Coordinates of C-alpha atoms and ligand atoms in Angstrom, one line a residue:
X130 CA 1.3 -24.2 -18.6
X131 CA -0.9 -21.8 -20.5
X132 CA -3.5 -23.2 -22.8
X133 CA -2.8 -23.2 -26.6
X134 CA -2.6 -19.8 -28.2
X135 CA -4.8 -18.4 -30.9
X136 CA -2.9 -15.3 -31.8
X137 CA 0.7 -14.2 -32.3
X138 CA 1.4 -11.4 -29.9
X139 CA 4.8 -9.9 -29.5
X140 CA 5.6 -9.4 -25.8
X141 CA 8.7 -7.3 -26.5
X142 CA 7.1 -4.5 -28.6
X143 CA 4.7 -2.0 -27.1
X144 CA 2.2 0.4 -28.6
X145 CA -0.6 2.8 -27.7
X146 CA -3.9 1.4 -28.9
X147 CA -6.1 4.0 -30.5
X148 CA -9.3 3.2 -32.5
X149 CA -8.4 -0.5 -32.6
X150 CA -4.9 0.1 -34.0
X151 CA -1.4 0.0 -32.7
X152 CA 0.3 3.4 -32.7
X153 CA 3.9 4.4 -32.0
X154 CA 5.2 7.9 -31.2
X155 CA 8.2 10.1 -31.9
X156 CA 8.7 10.3 -28.2
X157 CA 9.6 7.2 -26.2
X158 CA 10.4 6.3 -22.6
X159 CA 11.0 3.0 -20.8
X160 CA 10.6 1.3 -17.5
X161 CA 13.4 0.1 -15.3
X162 CA 13.5 -3.4 -13.9
X163 CA 13.6 -2.6 -10.2
X164 CA 15.3 -5.9 -9.3
X165 CA 18.3 -5.4 -11.6
X166 CA 18.3 -1.7 -12.4
X167 CA 18.2 -2.6 -16.2
X168 CA 16.3 -0.6 -18.7
X169 CA 13.3 -2.3 -20.2
X170 CA 11.7 -2.0 -23.6
X171 CA 10.8 1.3 -25.3
X172 CA 7.3 2.5 -25.0
X173 CA 5.7 5.3 -26.9
X174 CA 4.6 8.5 -25.1
X175 CA 1.2 9.5 -26.5
X176 CA 0.9 13.1 -27.7
X177 CA -2.1 15.4 -27.1
X178 CA -3.2 14.5 -30.7
X179 CA -3.1 10.8 -29.8
X180 CA -5.2 11.5 -26.8
X181 CA -7.7 13.6 -28.9
X182 CA -7.9 10.8 -31.5
X183 CA -8.5 8.2 -28.7
X184 CA -11.3 10.3 -27.2
X185 CA -12.9 10.8 -30.7
X186 CA -12.7 7.1 -31.4
X187 CA -14.3 6.4 -28.0
X188 CA -17.1 8.8 -28.7
X189 CA -17.7 7.2 -32.1
X190 CA -17.7 3.6 -30.6
X191 CA -19.8 4.5 -27.6
X192 CA -23.4 4.5 -29.0
X193 CA -23.2 1.1 -30.6
X194 CA -21.5 -0.4 -27.5
X195 CA -24.1 1.2 -25.2
X196 CA -26.8 -0.3 -27.3
X197 CA -25.2 -3.8 -27.5
X198 CA -27.3 -6.1 -25.2
X199 CA -25.6 -6.7 -21.9
X200 CA -25.6 -10.5 -22.5
X201 CA -23.4 -9.8 -25.6
X202 CA -21.1 -7.5 -23.7
X203 CA -20.7 -10.3 -21.1
X204 CA -20.0 -12.8 -23.8
X205 CA -17.1 -10.6 -25.2
X206 CA -15.8 -10.0 -21.7
X207 CA -15.6 -13.7 -21.0
X208 CA -13.8 -14.2 -24.4
X209 CA -11.2 -11.8 -23.1
X210 CA -10.9 -13.9 -19.9
X211 CA -10.1 -16.9 -22.2
X212 CA -7.4 -14.9 -24.0
X213 CA -5.8 -13.8 -20.8
X214 CA -5.7 -17.4 -19.8
X215 CA -3.8 -18.3 -23.0
X216 CA -1.2 -15.6 -22.3
X217 CA -0.9 -15.8 -18.5
X218 CA 2.7 -16.9 -18.5
X219 CA 3.8 -14.1 -20.8
X220 CA 1.8 -11.5 -18.8
X221 CA 3.3 -12.9 -15.5
X222 CA 6.8 -12.6 -16.9
X223 CA 6.1 -9.0 -18.0
X224 CA 4.6 -8.1 -14.7
X225 CA 7.7 -9.5 -12.8
X226 CA 10.0 -7.4 -15.0
X227 CA 8.2 -4.1 -14.7
X228 CA 7.2 -4.4 -11.0
X229 CA 9.9 -6.7 -9.5
X230 CA 7.3 -8.6 -7.6
X231 CA 8.0 -12.4 -6.9
X232 CA 6.6 -14.6 -9.7
X233 CA 4.1 -16.4 -7.5
X234 CA 2.5 -13.0 -6.6
X235 CA 2.6 -11.7 -10.2
X236 CA 0.8 -14.9 -11.2
X237 CA -1.9 -14.2 -8.6
X238 CA -2.4 -10.7 -10.1
X239 CA -2.6 -12.1 -13.6
X240 CA -5.1 -14.7 -12.5
X241 CA -7.0 -12.0 -10.8
X242 CA -7.8 -10.3 -14.1
X243 CA -10.0 -13.3 -15.1
X244 CA -11.5 -13.3 -11.6
X245 CA -12.4 -9.6 -11.8
X246 CA -14.0 -9.8 -15.2
X247 CA -15.9 -13.0 -14.4
X248 CA -17.3 -11.6 -11.2
X249 CA -18.5 -8.5 -13.0
X250 CA -20.1 -10.7 -15.6
X251 CA -22.2 -12.2 -12.9
X252 CA -23.8 -8.8 -12.2
X253 CA -26.7 -7.1 -13.8
X254 CA -27.5 -3.4 -13.9
X255 CA -29.9 -2.6 -11.1
X256 CA -33.3 -1.1 -11.7
X257 CA -36.0 0.0 -9.3
X258 CA -39.8 0.4 -9.8
X259 CA -42.1 2.4 -7.6
X260 CA -45.9 2.4 -8.2
X261 CA -48.9 4.2 -6.7
X262 CA -52.4 5.1 -8.0
X263 CA -51.1 8.0 -10.0
X264 CA -47.8 6.9 -11.6
X265 CA -45.1 4.4 -12.0
X266 CA -41.5 5.5 -11.5
X267 CA -38.7 3.5 -13.2
X268 CA -35.2 4.2 -11.9
X269 CA -32.8 3.0 -14.5
X270 CA -29.1 3.6 -15.0
X271 CA -27.4 4.6 -18.3
X272 CA -23.6 4.6 -19.1
X273 CA -21.7 7.9 -19.0
X274 CA -19.8 7.8 -22.3
X275 CA -16.0 7.9 -22.7
X276 CA -14.3 7.3 -19.3
X277 CA -10.6 7.7 -18.4
X278 CA -8.8 5.3 -16.1
X279 CA -5.6 6.5 -14.5
X280 CA -3.5 3.8 -12.9
X281 CA -0.6 3.7 -10.4
X282 CA 2.5 1.4 -10.5
X283 CA 1.9 -1.0 -7.5
X284 CA -0.7 -3.3 -9.2
X285 CA -0.6 -2.2 -12.8
X286 CA -2.7 -5.0 -14.2
X287 CA -5.4 -5.5 -11.5
X288 CA -6.0 -1.8 -11.1
X289 CA -6.4 -1.4 -14.9
X290 CA -8.9 -4.3 -15.2
X291 CA -10.7 -3.0 -12.1
X292 CA -11.7 0.0 -14.1
X293 CA -12.1 -1.7 -17.5
X294 CA -14.4 -4.5 -16.3
X295 CA -17.2 -2.3 -14.7
X296 CA -16.8 0.4 -17.4
X297 CA -17.4 -2.1 -20.3
X298 CA -20.0 -4.1 -18.6
X299 CA -22.1 -1.0 -18.0
X300 CA -21.8 0.1 -21.7
X301 CA -19.1 2.8 -21.5
X302 CA -16.0 3.2 -23.6
X303 CA -12.7 3.6 -21.6
X304 CA -9.2 4.9 -22.2
X305 CA -6.5 3.6 -19.8
X306 CA -3.5 5.6 -18.9
X307 CA -0.9 3.4 -17.1
X308 CA 1.8 4.7 -14.8
X309 CA 5.0 5.6 -16.7
X310 CA 6.9 3.4 -14.2
X311 CA 4.9 0.2 -15.1
X312 CA 3.4 0.7 -18.6
X313 CA 4.0 -2.8 -20.0
X314 CA 1.2 -5.0 -18.8
X315 CA -1.5 -2.3 -19.2
X316 CA -0.5 -1.7 -22.8
X317 CA -0.4 -5.4 -23.6
X318 CA -3.7 -6.1 -21.9
X319 CA -5.5 -3.5 -24.0
X320 CA -3.7 -4.8 -27.1
X321 CA -5.1 -8.3 -26.3
X322 CA -8.6 -6.8 -25.9
X323 CA -8.6 -5.6 -29.5
X324 CA -9.1 -9.2 -30.5
X325 CA -12.4 -9.2 -28.8
X326 CA -14.0 -5.7 -28.6
X327 CA -15.0 -3.2 -31.3
X328 CA -12.5 -0.5 -32.2
X329 CA -12.6 2.4 -29.8
X330 CA -14.4 0.6 -26.9
X331 CA -11.2 0.1 -24.9
X332 CA -8.0 2.0 -25.6
X333 CA -4.7 2.8 -23.9
X334 CA -2.4 5.8 -24.1
X335 CA 1.0 5.5 -22.4
X336 CA 2.6 8.6 -21.0
X337 CA 3.6 10.7 -18.1
X338 CA 1.8 12.8 -15.6
X339 CA 1.0 15.5 -18.0
X340 CA -1.0 13.1 -20.2
X341 CA -3.0 12.2 -17.1
X342 CA -3.8 15.9 -16.6
X343 CA -4.8 16.3 -20.2
X344 CA -7.2 13.4 -19.9
X345 CA -8.8 15.0 -16.8
X346 CA -9.3 18.3 -18.7
X347 CA -10.7 16.8 -21.9
X348 CA -14.2 18.1 -22.5
X349 CA -15.4 14.9 -24.1
X350 CA -14.3 12.6 -21.3
X351 CA -17.3 12.0 -19.0
X352 CA -15.6 10.4 -16.0
X353 CA -12.2 9.9 -14.5
X354 CA -11.5 6.8 -12.4
X355 CA -8.3 7.5 -10.7
X356 CA -6.1 5.4 -8.4
X357 CA -3.0 7.0 -6.9
X358 CA -1.7 9.3 -4.3
X359 CA -3.8 11.8 -2.3
X360 CA -1.8 14.8 -3.7
X361 CA -2.4 13.7 -7.3
X362 CA -6.1 12.9 -6.5
X363 CA -6.6 16.5 -5.5
X364 CA -5.2 17.7 -8.8
X365 CA -7.4 15.2 -10.7
X366 CA -10.5 16.6 -8.9
X367 CA -9.5 20.2 -9.6
X368 CA -8.9 19.6 -13.3
X369 CA -12.1 17.5 -13.7
X370 CA -14.1 20.2 -12.0
X371 CA -13.7 22.4 -15.1
X372 CA -16.1 20.2 -17.0
X373 CA -17.8 18.7 -14.0
X374 CA -16.7 15.2 -14.8
X375 CA -17.7 12.4 -12.5
X376 CA -14.7 11.3 -10.5
X377 CA -13.9 8.3 -8.5
X378 CA -10.7 8.8 -6.4
X379 CA -9.0 5.7 -4.9
X380 CA -6.2 7.3 -2.9
X381 CA -3.6 6.5 -0.2
X382 CA -4.2 5.4 3.4
X383 CA -2.6 4.9 6.8
X384 CA -4.3 1.7 7.9
X385 CA -4.4 0.7 11.5
X386 CA -4.5 -2.9 12.8
X387 CA -5.9 -3.3 16.4
X388 CA -4.8 -6.5 18.2
X389 CA -7.2 -7.5 21.0
X390 CA -5.8 -9.3 24.0
X391 CA -7.4 -12.6 23.4
X392 CA -5.7 -13.4 20.0
X393 CA -3.7 -16.6 19.4
X394 CA -0.3 -14.9 19.3
X395 CA 1.6 -17.5 17.3
X396 CA -1.1 -17.7 14.6
X397 CA -2.0 -14.0 14.3
X398 CA 1.4 -12.3 14.5
X399 CA 2.7 -13.7 11.2
X400 CA -0.6 -12.7 9.5
X401 CA -0.3 -9.2 10.8
X402 CA 3.3 -9.0 9.5
X403 CA 2.0 -10.2 6.0
X404 CA -0.6 -7.4 6.1
X405 CA 2.1 -4.9 6.6
X406 CA 4.7 -6.2 4.2
X407 CA 2.7 -7.7 1.3
X408 CA 4.1 -6.4 -2.0
X409 CA 6.9 -4.9 0.0
X410 CA 4.4 -2.6 1.8
X411 CA 3.5 -1.0 -1.6
X412 CA -0.3 -1.5 -1.1
X413 CA -2.8 1.2 -0.6
X414 CA -4.4 -0.9 2.1
X415 CA -1.3 -2.4 3.7
X416 CA -1.3 -2.3 7.5
X417 CA 0.7 0.9 8.3
X418 CA 0.2 1.2 12.1
X419 CA -0.1 -1.8 14.5
X420 CA -1.7 -1.4 17.9
X421 CA -1.1 -4.3 20.3
X422 CA -2.8 -4.8 23.7
X423 CA -0.3 -4.0 26.4
X424 CA -0.8 -7.4 28.1
X425 CA 0.6 -9.3 25.1
X426 CA 2.7 -6.5 23.5
X427 CA 6.1 -8.0 24.3
X428 CA 5.2 -11.6 23.2
X429 CA 3.3 -10.5 20.1
X430 CA 6.1 -8.2 18.9
X431 CA 8.6 -11.0 19.5
X432 CA 6.5 -13.4 17.3
X433 CA 6.3 -10.6 14.6
X434 CA 10.1 -10.2 14.7
X435 CA 10.7 -14.0 14.6
X436 CA 8.5 -14.3 11.5
X437 CA 9.9 -11.1 9.8
X438 CA 13.4 -12.5 10.1
X439 CA 12.4 -15.5 8.0
X440 CA 11.1 -13.4 5.1
X441 CA 13.3 -13.6 2.1
X442 CA 13.7 -10.5 -0.1
X443 CA 15.1 -10.7 -3.6
X444 CA 14.7 -11.4 -7.3
X445 CA 11.3 -12.3 -8.6
X446 CA 12.5 -15.6 -10.2
X447 CA 13.8 -17.1 -6.9
X448 CA 10.8 -19.1 -5.7
X449 CA 11.8 -18.7 -2.0
X450 CA 11.5 -14.9 -2.0
X451 CA 8.4 -13.5 -0.4
X452 CA 9.2 -9.9 -1.2
X453 CA 10.7 -8.1 -4.2
X454 CA 12.2 -4.6 -4.4
X455 CA 10.6 -1.2 -4.2
X456 CA 9.2 -0.5 -7.6
X457 CA 11.1 2.7 -8.5
X458 CA 14.0 5.0 -7.5
X459 CA 11.7 7.8 -6.4
X460 CA 9.8 5.6 -4.0
X461 CA 13.0 3.9 -2.8
X462 CA 14.4 7.3 -1.8
X463 CA 11.1 8.2 -0.1
X464 CA 11.1 5.0 1.9
X465 CA 14.7 5.5 2.8
X466 CA 13.7 8.8 4.3
X467 CA 11.5 7.0 6.9
X468 CA 14.5 4.8 7.8
X469 CA 16.8 7.9 8.2
X470 CA 14.2 9.8 10.2
X471 CA 13.6 6.8 12.6
X472 CA 17.4 6.4 13.0
X473 CA 18.0 10.1 13.6
X474 CA 15.2 10.2 16.3
X475 CA 16.7 7.1 18.0
X476 CA 13.6 4.9 17.6
X477 CA 14.1 1.2 18.3
X478 CA 14.4 -1.1 15.3
X479 CA 12.9 -4.4 16.6
X480 CA 13.5 -6.1 13.2
X481 CA 15.5 -4.8 10.2
X482 CA 18.4 -2.4 10.2
X483 CA 18.5 1.5 10.1
X484 CA 21.0 1.4 7.3
X485 CA 19.8 -0.1 4.0
X486 CA 22.4 -2.4 2.3
X487 CA 23.5 -1.3 -1.1
X488 CA 22.4 -3.5 -4.0
X489 CA 21.8 -3.3 -7.7
X490 CA 18.0 -3.4 -7.2
X491 CA 15.9 -1.3 -4.9
X492 CA 15.7 -3.9 -2.1
X493 CA 14.8 -3.2 1.5
X494 CA 14.6 -5.7 4.4
X495 CA 11.2 -5.6 6.2
X496 CA 11.5 -3.5 9.3
X497 CA 9.5 -3.0 12.5
X498 CA 9.9 0.1 14.6
X499 CA 9.0 -0.5 18.3
X500 CA 6.8 2.1 19.9
X501 CA 7.7 5.4 18.3
X502 CA 5.8 8.5 19.5
X503 CA 2.4 9.4 18.1
X504 CA 3.8 12.5 16.3
X505 CA 6.6 10.5 14.6
X506 CA 6.7 10.5 10.8
X507 CA 6.4 6.7 10.7
X508 CA 3.1 6.9 12.6
X509 CA 1.7 10.0 10.9
X510 CA 2.6 9.4 7.2
X511 CA 2.2 6.6 4.6
X512 CA 5.6 5.2 3.9
X513 CA 4.4 2.8 1.1
X514 CA 7.3 0.5 1.8
X515 CA 8.3 -2.4 4.1
X516 CA 8.6 -0.4 7.4
X517 CA 5.9 -0.5 10.1
X518 CA 5.5 0.8 13.6
X519 CA 3.9 -1.0 16.6
X520 CA 2.5 0.7 19.7
X521 CA 0.8 -0.7 22.9
X522 CA -2.7 0.2 24.0
X523 CA -4.7 -0.4 27.2
X524 CA -8.1 1.3 26.7
X525 CA -10.3 0.4 23.7
X526 CA -11.9 3.8 23.4
X527 CA -8.5 5.5 23.4
X528 CA -7.0 3.1 20.8
X529 CA -10.0 3.5 18.5
X530 CA -9.5 7.3 18.8
X531 CA -5.8 6.9 18.0
X532 CA -6.5 4.7 15.0
X533 CA -9.0 7.2 13.7
X534 CA -6.7 10.2 14.3
X535 CA -5.7 10.6 10.7
X536 CA -6.9 12.5 7.6
X537 CA -7.1 9.1 5.8
X538 CA -9.6 6.3 6.0
X539 CA -8.9 3.6 3.5
X540 CA -8.6 0.3 5.3
X541 CA -8.2 -1.1 8.8
X542 CA -8.1 -4.5 10.6
X543 CA -9.2 -5.9 14.0
X544 CA -7.9 -9.2 15.3
X545 CA -9.6 -11.0 18.2
X546 CA -10.8 -14.5 19.1
X547 CA -14.2 -13.2 20.1
X548 CA -15.4 -12.4 16.6
X549 CA -18.4 -10.4 17.7
X550 CA -16.4 -8.2 19.9
X551 CA -13.8 -7.7 17.2
X552 CA -16.6 -6.8 14.7
X553 CA -18.0 -4.3 17.1
X554 CA -14.6 -2.5 17.2
X555 CA -14.4 -2.8 13.4
X556 CA -17.6 -0.8 13.1
X557 CA -16.0 2.1 15.0
X558 CA -13.1 2.5 12.7
X559 CA -13.4 5.3 10.1
X560 CA -12.3 3.5 7.0
X561 CA -13.9 2.2 3.7
X562 CA -12.9 -1.4 4.2
X563 CA -12.4 -3.0 7.6
X564 CA -11.2 -6.6 7.9
X565 CA -11.9 -8.8 11.0
X566 CA -9.3 -11.5 11.5
X567 CA -7.7 -11.1 8.1
X568 CA -5.2 -8.7 6.7
X569 CA -6.4 -6.3 4.0
X570 CA -7.6 -8.3 1.0
X571 CA -9.7 -6.2 -1.4
X572 CA -11.9 -8.3 -3.6
X573 CA -14.0 -7.5 -6.7
X574 CA -17.2 -8.7 -4.8
X575 CA -16.9 -5.7 -2.4
X576 CA -17.2 -2.0 -3.1
X577 CA -13.8 -0.4 -2.5
X578 CA -13.3 3.2 -1.6
X579 CA -11.9 5.5 1.1
X580 CA -13.3 7.7 3.8
X581 CA -11.9 11.2 4.5
X582 CA -8.9 12.1 2.2
X583 CA -8.5 8.4 1.1
X584 CA -10.9 9.1 -1.7
X585 CA -14.3 9.9 -3.1
X586 CA -16.8 7.3 -4.2
X587 CA -15.9 3.6 -4.8
X588 CA -15.8 1.0 -7.4
X589 CA -16.2 -2.8 -7.6
X590 CA -19.1 -4.9 -6.2
X591 CA -22.7 -4.3 -7.2
X592 CA -22.7 -0.8 -5.9
X593 CA -19.5 0.0 -7.7
X594 CA -21.3 -0.3 -11.1
X595 CA -23.2 2.8 -10.3
X596 CA -20.0 4.8 -10.4
X597 CA -20.0 4.3 -14.2
X598 CA -23.6 5.3 -14.8
X599 CA -26.1 8.1 -14.5
X600 CA -29.5 7.6 -12.8
X601 CA -32.1 7.9 -15.5
X602 CA -35.5 8.1 -13.9
X603 CA -38.7 7.8 -16.0
X604 CA -41.9 9.0 -14.3
X605 CA -44.9 7.6 -16.1
X606 CA -48.3 9.1 -15.1
X607 CA -51.4 7.0 -15.7
X608 CA -53.8 8.8 -18.1
Ligands
NAD859 P1 0.6 9.0 -8.3 O1 -0.5 9.8 -7.8 O2 1.9 9.6 -8.4 O3 0.3 8.5 -9.8 C1 -0.8 7.7 -10.2 C2 -1.2 8.0 -11.7 O4 -1.6 9.3 -11.8 C3 0.0 7.7 -12.6 O5 -0.5 7.1 -13.8 C4 0.4 9.1 -12.9 O6 1.1 9.3 -14.2 C5 -0.9 9.9 -12.9 N1 -0.8 11.4 -12.7 C6 0.2 12.0 -12.1 N2 0.0 13.4 -12.0 C7 -1.3 13.5 -12.6 C8 -2.1 14.6 -12.8 N3 -1.8 15.9 -12.4 N4 -3.3 14.4 -13.4 C9 -3.7 13.2 -13.8 N5 -2.9 12.1 -13.6 C10 -1.7 12.2 -13.0 O7 0.6 7.6 -7.5 P2 1.6 6.4 -7.5 O8 2.9 6.9 -6.8 O9 1.7 5.8 -8.9 O10 0.9 5.3 -6.6 C11 1.1 5.3 -5.2 C12 -0.1 5.9 -4.4 O11 -1.3 5.3 -4.9 C13 0.0 5.6 -2.9 O12 -0.4 6.7 -2.2 C14 -1.1 4.5 -2.7 O13 -1.7 4.5 -1.4 C15 -2.1 4.9 -3.8 N6 -3.0 3.8 -4.2 C16 -4.3 3.8 -3.9 C17 -5.1 2.7 -4.2 C18 -6.6 2.7 -3.9 O14 -7.3 1.9 -4.5 N7 -7.0 3.5 -3.0 C19 -4.5 1.6 -4.9 C20 -3.2 1.6 -5.1 C21 -2.4 2.7 -4.8

């Protein structure tokens, strides 16, 4: 049960939040509950004027927030953590409805909001001093101004707070633009924040892709923190280049997992399956290609299949379900394309069926494709759904090359009993976050970012704070 509530917040009405106030719009849209196909509540679409007003309010709020001592900023951030705790049940229900994810996982995402903010409040802004006979050099960091945070639909809450927490801690103002597919928790989180932060410091504008593009073009926005697809990331960078905004791009990936021959098959196979199918595969760092040593290929795949067959898929409210639906119809059709292609090419379905059963929601049973060729779509592209290929390997250099043979480099995993050996392989994988003996579990304590086309820069962790600041170096010469 959530702790007692200090505010009365309506969890069935949604507003943009501009300059500390709720604002509606002539234009509205709504999300669809992907588990039932039902329309959810109306949400306002922000106009260009709404965006301009938000940027102006952010600009007005910025100097005082920048000059607020960091200890005070931390105090307010922790007050917000307390508020989220009070409304965690309501936020969890909202997240289930907009995303379709099972309640236990939605609850973990909501709890993660507090964890993200609390971790950031344990950090301080780094400084560096250099001194010689002639001078002292102080390397300090100052906030950028008004930042824009553009968020996708797979983790609408955690990916919003992952931008808000470092931005506010470092003294920036921020405007969040949620995905039009999952606007609800992002809008409500920022509404809750108004109880804590001065007007204009944290705002939210709901809308479609065009609004995201306007945010990137706005001359008074200093930085865009973007999480989404590679194709959109390129557009964000192009639009942001017009005013040379700072950009952090957290994009897609095609993560490889390498299974070394000495693993405990019974223990590791289910874990690898979880890495592939967590959140129905709709995770930027889900395992998307599995390379199993040939000496254990058959047995390991069999254990993966056995575990996959036990996974229940369905409505968020049934506690037995491990996976929910695909979040939206566009993505559902895209994932179905990988099934159709694999069926047409005659690939072997080790678990799951080539034909997806019709249902009211966008449900897909988790599916494993046994040893498709290297140039197959399922190996070469990111499906972002519960379908994963396995291939055998025999030579470590060759499999490392195969894992790295992609334009992406977001995450990767290596599994092996000999941890040192596994860690050695991990260091050869071209990816921003490599996990040894775990599936991909990004955490606020570690900087998160991609190599190659998986992104530019990174956020979270100590280093991630720098993404929201300019270096401001003061050279003081001794008289
Ligand atoms: P998307 O790129 O379609 O949309 C992401 C956001 O960008 C949405 O809010 C959208 O409205 C906005 N947008 C769309 N066009 C825009 C434009 N021209 N200018 C500015 N903003 C625009 O991505 P999606 O389908 O919502 O998310 C799925 C993708 O995100 C996958 O590829 C996944 O791998 C990736 N992802 C990456 C990370 C990461 O941290 N690296 C995390 C989650 C998801």
